[in-house]
Amino acid sequence: MELLNGLIIIVITLLIATVYGKKSSVPFQFEEEDAGLTVPQLIQKYGYNLEKHQVLTEDGYLLALFRIPPRRGPSTKRPVLMMHSLMSSCSDFILIGPKHALGYLLADRDYDIWLGNARGNRYSRRHKRLHVKSPKFWNFTFHEIGYYDVPALIDYVLDKTNSAKLHYVGFSQGTLVSFVAMSTRPEYNAKILQMQEISPAAYLGEPPSFFIRILSELAPSLGIGFNISGSSEFLPYWKGQYDFYNTVCPAPAQLLCRLLLNDVVGANPRQLHPKTLRIFLGHFPAGAGVLQMQHYGQVFKDGIFRRYDYGDDEKNRAAYGSTQVPEYDLSQVTAPVRIYYSYNDNVIPYRNVRRLERDLPNVVGSYLVPDERFTHADFILANQVKELLYDEIVRNLEAAEREKTS
C-alpha cells in the first residue's frame, strides 16, 4: 500500500510537471544537438579554449582530463579540479551551457578549469596493458577511483600549472572519492586549498528511493548476472542512447523517464525542463563498473562508509589482513571542506549529510539550498541552479582565493 500511494503521488507530480513544461521556456543557452556532442565539442562550440590531456594512474589506467584554460593568459588564481557523479562524466559541469553551468561560470572568472573523468566512463576507457573488454579492466570499485584516480589528477594539474594547491569541486561520487583519497592518502590534504563538496556522499544508508533500495538488495547477485553475460560494465554510454531515450520518453511528457528519475533523485518539476532532461540523457549514463555498483550497493544497504566487502572471510583477510572490512577514517580529511546539500535529495538524504558534517574535522561552511524541493539532479540541471547554488559556490571560491593572499 505504501508503494502504491507513493506511485500515485509521483504520477500526480508528473502530470503537474507536464503542464508546467508546456508553458515554461528553458533558461539555458544550449541546443538539441548538444545531446550528441562530446564534452570537448561542447566546450569549443561555445567559444572556450580547450586542451585535452591524458593522465596515467599508478595502476595503469589512462584518464581523460579536459582543460578550459584562462582566456586572458596565465591566471594568478589556483586551478580548479572538478569531479563528476556516479555513472556520469565531466559533462555534469558544462551541460547546461554558458552563463549557467558551473564550469563556465568559473572559467568566466579567470579560473583554470580541469574537468576530470573517472576510470570506466566514456572518456576514460584505456589502460596501458588491459583491453577495455577484459574483465580485469573492470576490476575496480569506487575505492580505486579515490585511491588512484583522484591523486593522479591532482598531481598532474599541480605539475602542469606549477601550483602548490588547487580548488577541488566534487558532485556526489566526486565528493565520495575525494574523501577516500584524503583519508587513505592524508598527505594530499596539503595540496587542497578548499574542497567544495556538492551533495556530499559518504554515508548512504536508508535512501528514500525505492529503486535504490531494491538495487542495494540485489547488489550481491549483480555480479553473477553480469559474469554470466560476459560483461563487467554497468550501463555504458552508446551513441544511440539519445534517440532511444527520446523515443521512450517523448517530449513533453517524458512520463517513463521522469517516473524513474523522480524516484531516484527526488521530484521538483518546476526546476527540470523537458528539453534539459532530453539533452542530459544524451550524456547519461556514461558508464561504470559492476564491482563499483556492488560497492555502492553495500554502502547503501549497511550505511557504513568502508572498503569493498568480498563476502568471504578468506578474501577479506587476504585484502585487509582481517575478516572485518575497514572503514574510511574521515578524521584524516583535514583539508577545508564546504558542504552544499538539500532537503529533497533522495540519493544523499540530508540526515546523512549532517552525520558527515559531524565526522569531518575541518568543515568551514555548510549551505542548505533555499528550495525545499531541490533534488539530486537539480544540483546540475535545475532551471535556477545558478541563483540557488552556483553563485554561492563562486563566492566561496573567491573568498578562499582572498584568504590565501591575506
C-alpha positions as MATLAB code, in Angstrom:
seq = 'MELLNGLIIIVITLLIATVYGKKSSVPFQFEEEDAGLTVPQLIQKYGYNLEKHQVLTEDGYLLALFRIPPRRGPSTKRPVLMMHSLMSSCSDFILIGPKHALGYLLADRDYDIWLGNARGNRYSRRHKRLHVKSPKFWNFTFHEIGYYDVPALIDYVLDKTNSAKLHYVGFSQGTLVSFVAMSTRPEYNAKILQMQEISPAAYLGEPPSFFIRILSELAPSLGIGFNISGSSEFLPYWKGQYDFYNTVCPAPAQLLCRLLLNDVVGANPRQLHPKTLRIFLGHFPAGAGVLQMQHYGQVFKDGIFRRYDYGDDEKNRAAYGSTQVPEYDLSQVTAPVRIYYSYNDNVIPYRNVRRLERDLPNVVGSYLVPDERFTHADFILANQVKELLYDEIVRNLEAAEREKTS';
ca = [
       0.000    0.000    0.000;
       2.854    2.384    0.840;
       4.396    1.750   -2.586;
       1.027    2.283   -4.322;
       0.488    5.569   -2.518;
       3.981    6.662   -3.453;
       3.409    5.854   -7.125;
       0.123    7.780   -7.119;
       1.880   10.837   -5.703;
       4.648   10.549   -8.303;
       2.138   10.268  -11.175;
       0.282   13.367   -9.941;
       3.591   15.207   -9.705;
       4.477   14.149  -13.239;
       1.171   15.433  -14.588;
       1.865   18.788  -12.954;
       5.352   18.734  -14.460;
       3.924   18.063  -17.921;
       1.579   21.044  -17.756;
       4.323   23.294  -16.450;
       6.813   22.038  -19.028;
       4.481   23.040  -21.850;
       4.120   26.598  -20.533;
       7.678   27.335  -19.452;
      10.748   28.157  -21.518;
      14.142   26.649  -20.914;
      16.517   29.259  -19.443;
      19.733   27.735  -20.742;
      21.868   28.539  -23.754;
      22.017   25.117  -25.355;
      20.602   23.351  -28.382;
      19.059   19.957  -29.040;
      22.160   18.878  -30.956;
      24.181   19.219  -27.724;
      22.838   15.824  -26.673;
      25.012   14.200  -29.329;
      28.181   16.236  -28.878;
      31.153   15.264  -26.731;
      32.395   17.455  -23.895;
      35.319   18.783  -25.981;
      32.922   19.590  -28.827;
      30.595   21.426  -26.460;
      33.402   23.493  -24.936;
      34.653   24.559  -28.359;
      31.156   25.150  -29.716;
      30.509   27.771  -27.058;
      33.724   29.666  -27.702;
      36.008   28.424  -24.924;
      39.583   27.293  -25.380;
      40.201   23.589  -24.885;
      43.112   21.340  -24.067;
      42.884   17.547  -23.984;
      45.113   15.742  -21.508;
      45.654   12.106  -20.552;
      46.672   11.117  -17.027;
      48.340    7.816  -16.143;
      47.461    6.303  -12.757;
      49.785    4.141  -10.670;
      47.828    1.041  -11.676;
      47.920    1.767  -15.403;
      44.614    3.483  -16.229;
      44.636    6.362  -18.703;
      42.203    9.080  -17.644;
      40.814   11.817  -19.868;
      41.241   15.305  -18.408;
      39.835   18.341  -20.243;
      41.147   21.816  -19.542;
      39.479   25.176  -20.088;
      42.495   27.496  -19.700;
      42.075   31.113  -18.630;
      41.062   33.249  -21.602;
      43.366   36.143  -20.721;
      46.545   34.136  -20.301;
      48.100   32.776  -17.096;
      45.911   33.375  -14.046;
      47.009   34.205  -10.515;
      44.158   32.074   -9.185;
      44.565   28.486   -8.076;
      43.470   25.846  -10.627;
      40.133   24.079  -10.149;
      39.787   20.297  -10.448;
      36.169   19.137  -10.921;
      34.989   15.529  -10.468;
      31.646   14.157  -11.609;
      28.906   11.921  -10.216;
      28.285    8.174  -10.468;
      27.705    6.756  -13.990;
      28.326   10.220  -15.383;
      31.191   12.274  -16.808;
      32.582   15.778  -16.593;
      29.577   16.881  -18.676;
      27.966   17.440  -15.248;
      29.771   20.784  -15.078;
      29.171   22.208  -18.570;
      25.973   20.599  -19.890;
      23.537   23.479  -19.262;
      25.732   25.870  -21.204;
      27.408   29.265  -20.798;
      26.242   31.704  -18.103;
      24.688   28.822  -16.150;
      26.978   25.759  -15.891;
      29.463   25.895  -13.025;
      32.493   25.081  -15.177;
      31.782   28.027  -17.477;
      30.914   30.400  -14.617;
      34.320   29.761  -13.056;
      36.122   29.955  -16.406;
      34.484   33.356  -16.982;
      36.079   34.495  -13.716;
      39.582   33.618  -14.928;
      39.874   30.251  -13.162;
      41.915   27.492  -14.790;
      39.359   24.673  -15.108;
      40.316   20.979  -15.203;
      37.460   18.520  -15.837;
      38.292   15.019  -14.602;
      36.853   11.684  -15.726;
      36.966    8.585  -13.537;
      38.106    5.237  -14.900;
      35.431    3.354  -16.806;
      33.336    6.253  -18.072;
      33.010    7.042  -21.788;
      36.140    9.215  -21.817;
      38.421    7.049  -19.650;
      38.312    3.583  -21.192;
      42.023    2.955  -21.768;
      44.758    1.138  -19.867;
      48.479    0.615  -20.521;
      48.134   -3.172  -20.642;
      44.451   -4.165  -20.402;
      41.792   -4.038  -23.100;
      38.505   -2.409  -22.144;
      36.658   -5.656  -22.906;
      38.802   -7.608  -20.467;
      37.152   -8.346  -17.095;
      40.469   -7.359  -15.485;
      39.996   -3.800  -16.768;
      36.789   -3.561  -14.692;
      38.287   -4.991  -11.526;
      37.781   -1.804   -9.515;
      35.328   -0.193   -7.105;
      34.955    3.421   -6.067;
      37.919    2.808   -3.741;
      40.361    2.652   -6.653;
      38.885    5.838   -8.145;
      39.603    7.593   -4.854;
      42.932    5.933   -4.102;
      44.442    6.132   -7.600;
      42.469    8.441   -9.915;
      41.981   11.472   -7.682;
      45.641   11.688   -6.524;
      46.888   11.200  -10.091;
      44.650   14.005  -11.349;
      45.670   16.314   -8.509;
      49.377   15.744   -9.115;
      49.002   16.231  -12.853;
      47.129   19.533  -12.516;
      49.582   20.899   -9.959;
      52.534   19.906  -12.126;
      51.104   21.454  -15.299;
      50.130   24.689  -13.556;
      53.199   24.935  -11.310;
      50.850   25.437   -8.387;
      51.222   24.205   -4.812;
      47.477   23.825   -4.198;
      44.198   23.626   -6.079;
      40.480   24.032   -5.530;
      38.571   20.747   -5.602;
      34.924   20.675   -6.698;
      33.074   17.371   -6.427;
      29.499   16.371   -7.095;
      28.056   13.205   -5.497;
      30.552   10.428   -6.359;
      33.060   13.208   -6.976;
      32.804   14.051   -3.277;
      32.929   10.445   -2.090;
      36.127    9.636   -3.972;
      37.767   12.789   -2.599;
      37.005   11.581    0.933;
      38.530    8.201    0.019;
      41.621    9.964   -1.341;
      42.123   12.300    1.617;
      41.518    9.582    4.234;
      43.751    6.917    2.672;
      46.428    9.317    1.434;
      46.307   12.111    4.005;
      49.370   13.827    2.536;
      47.087   15.046   -0.264;
      45.162   17.275    2.138;
      48.058   19.724    1.952;
      47.501   20.039   -1.812;
      43.925   21.289   -1.455;
      43.120   24.954   -0.876;
      39.460   24.134   -0.251;
      37.014   21.343   -1.158;
      33.609   22.375   -2.490;
      31.507   19.236   -1.912;
      28.129   19.266   -3.679;
      25.639   16.698   -2.362;
      28.453   15.043   -0.389;
      28.407   11.250   -0.343;
      29.920    9.040    2.328;
      27.020    7.797    4.420;
      24.332    6.455    2.098;
      22.089    4.363    4.357;
      18.272    4.453    4.364;
      17.769    6.153    0.972;
      14.159    7.285    0.302;
      14.334    5.933   -3.247;
      12.529    2.630   -3.789;
      14.745    1.880   -6.813;
      17.983    2.452   -4.875;
      16.763    0.244   -2.014;
      15.988   -2.564   -4.473;
      19.384   -2.108   -6.159;
      21.193   -2.336   -2.832;
      19.359   -5.568   -2.021;
      20.269   -7.035   -5.401;
      23.886   -5.838   -5.274;
      25.372   -9.169   -4.087;
      23.873  -11.005   -7.060;
      24.536   -8.228   -9.556;
      27.963   -9.550  -10.462;
      26.686  -13.087  -11.018;
      24.314  -11.997  -13.756;
      26.919   -9.871  -15.487;
      29.530  -12.618  -15.265;
      27.131  -14.999  -16.977;
      26.590  -12.434  -19.732;
      30.343  -11.929  -20.054;
      30.176   -8.200  -19.285;
      31.754   -6.306  -16.400;
      30.342   -2.911  -17.408;
      27.243   -1.286  -15.978;
      25.178    0.921  -18.316;
      27.947    2.015  -20.689;
      27.472    5.000  -22.969;
      26.350    4.200  -26.510;
      25.875    6.536  -29.463;
      22.213    5.721  -29.958;
      21.112    6.392  -26.392;
      19.734    9.900  -27.021;
      17.489    8.652  -29.841;
      16.464    5.669  -27.703;
      15.514    7.754  -24.659;
      13.842   10.358  -26.846;
      11.646    7.558  -28.205;
      10.942    6.007  -24.821;
      10.421    9.411  -23.189;
       8.858   11.620  -25.866;
       8.540   15.342  -25.221;
       6.893   16.976  -23.447;
       5.549   14.330  -21.056;
       8.609   12.100  -20.591;
       6.495   10.161  -18.097;
       8.528    6.951  -18.045;
      11.893    8.666  -17.619;
      10.573   11.131  -15.064;
       8.889    8.342  -13.108;
      12.233    6.633  -12.564;
      14.215    9.862  -12.225;
      11.882   11.311   -9.602;
      12.026    8.149   -7.520;
      15.810    8.006   -7.653;
      16.714   11.675   -7.178;
      13.514   13.347   -5.886;
      10.741   15.297   -7.615;
      10.908   19.027   -8.339;
       9.005   19.535  -11.606;
       9.317   23.316  -11.727;
      13.111   23.072  -11.861;
      13.567   20.444  -14.594;
      12.623   21.442  -18.125;
      11.804   18.630  -20.615;
      14.499   19.832  -23.027;
      17.123   19.779  -20.288;
      16.233   16.187  -19.448;
      16.418   15.154  -23.113;
      19.891   16.658  -23.555;
      21.058   15.186  -20.252;
      20.027   11.705  -21.429;
      22.328   12.118  -24.402;
      25.244   12.161  -21.949;
      23.992    9.983  -19.105;
      24.614    7.195  -18.331;
      28.278    7.400  -19.279;
      29.322    4.045  -17.829;
      30.595    2.431  -14.641;
      31.888   -0.938  -13.460;
      29.797   -3.742  -11.978;
      32.060   -4.028   -8.907;
      31.803   -0.281   -8.484;
      27.996   -0.584   -8.376;
      28.213   -3.514   -5.973;
      30.351   -1.413   -3.641;
      27.709    1.324   -3.692;
      25.031   -1.269   -3.018;
      26.880   -2.367    0.116;
      27.194    1.189    1.416;
      23.538    1.934    0.673;
      22.478   -1.240    2.461;
      24.543   -1.018    5.656;
      25.126    2.735    5.832;
      28.838    2.286    6.631;
      31.481    4.175    4.656;
      34.007    1.389    4.190;
      36.060   -0.651    1.733;
      34.582   -3.295   -0.549;
      33.300   -6.418    1.234;
      34.229   -9.522   -0.739;
      31.569  -11.511    1.112;
      34.133  -14.154    2.032;
      36.282  -14.203    5.169;
      39.341  -15.548    3.388;
      39.194  -12.952    0.613;
      38.694  -10.140    3.121;
      41.616  -11.423    5.198;
      43.828  -11.567    2.112;
      42.898   -7.996    1.140;
      42.748   -6.341    4.564;
      44.543   -8.654    6.981;
      41.267   -9.223    8.801;
      37.800  -10.593    8.192;
      36.499   -7.140    9.190;
      36.224   -4.683    6.304;
      37.995   -1.438    7.265;
      36.057    1.818    7.415;
      37.398    5.028    5.927;
      38.800    7.283    8.640;
      37.193   10.661    7.981;
      39.241   12.259   10.745;
      42.123   12.166    8.245;
      40.262   14.552    5.890;
      41.900   17.694    7.225;
      41.600   19.924    4.140;
      38.987   22.721    4.488;
      35.586   21.451    3.345;
      32.477   23.361    2.285;
      29.276   21.364    2.004;
      26.215   22.023   -0.187;
      23.067   19.963    0.326;
      19.275   19.952    0.020;
      16.254   18.558    1.837;
      14.734   16.696   -1.131;
      17.788   14.731   -2.278;
      16.752   11.062   -2.474;
      20.293    9.879   -3.197;
      22.105   11.691   -0.367;
      19.459   12.331    2.338;
      20.182   15.413    4.426;
      20.356   13.327    7.622;
      23.410   11.566    6.177;
      24.963   14.910    5.262;
      24.506   16.129    8.842;
      26.230   12.963   10.080;
      29.089   13.553    7.665;
      29.465   17.135    8.892;
      29.898   15.879   12.439;
      32.609   13.405   11.416;
      34.710   15.709    9.238;
      37.263   17.674   11.289;
      37.511   20.804    9.130;
      34.096   21.844    7.776;
      34.406   25.594    7.161;
      30.917   26.089    5.743;
      27.608   24.324    5.180;
      24.985   25.611    2.736;
      21.399   24.391    2.523;
      19.933   25.185   -0.908;
      16.985   27.579   -0.292;
      14.460   25.466   -2.185;
      12.862   22.739   -0.097;
      12.059   20.717   -3.259;
      15.651   20.820   -4.616;
      16.690   17.310   -5.737;
      19.892   15.419   -6.502;
      19.583   16.104  -10.238;
      18.853   19.771   -9.571;
      22.470   20.283   -8.482;
      23.416   20.155  -12.181;
      20.127   20.560  -14.107;
      17.776   22.914  -12.230;
      16.442   25.971  -14.053;
      17.605   28.212  -11.193;
      20.715   26.306  -10.152;
      22.934   29.340  -10.752;
      20.923   31.606   -8.470;
      20.196   28.954   -5.845;
      23.616   27.297   -5.685;
      26.388   28.199   -8.110;
      26.566   31.883   -7.176;
      27.255   30.753   -3.601;
      29.989   28.356   -4.723;
      31.637   31.081   -6.806;
      31.559   33.467   -3.838;
      33.192   30.844   -1.640;
      35.974   30.140   -4.143;
      36.634   33.845   -4.434;
      36.760   34.136   -0.640;
      39.236   31.244   -0.460;
      41.386   32.992   -3.072;
      41.418   36.181   -0.993;
      42.320   34.243    2.152;
      45.333   32.645    0.503;
      46.866   36.054   -0.173;
      45.908   37.712    3.135;
];
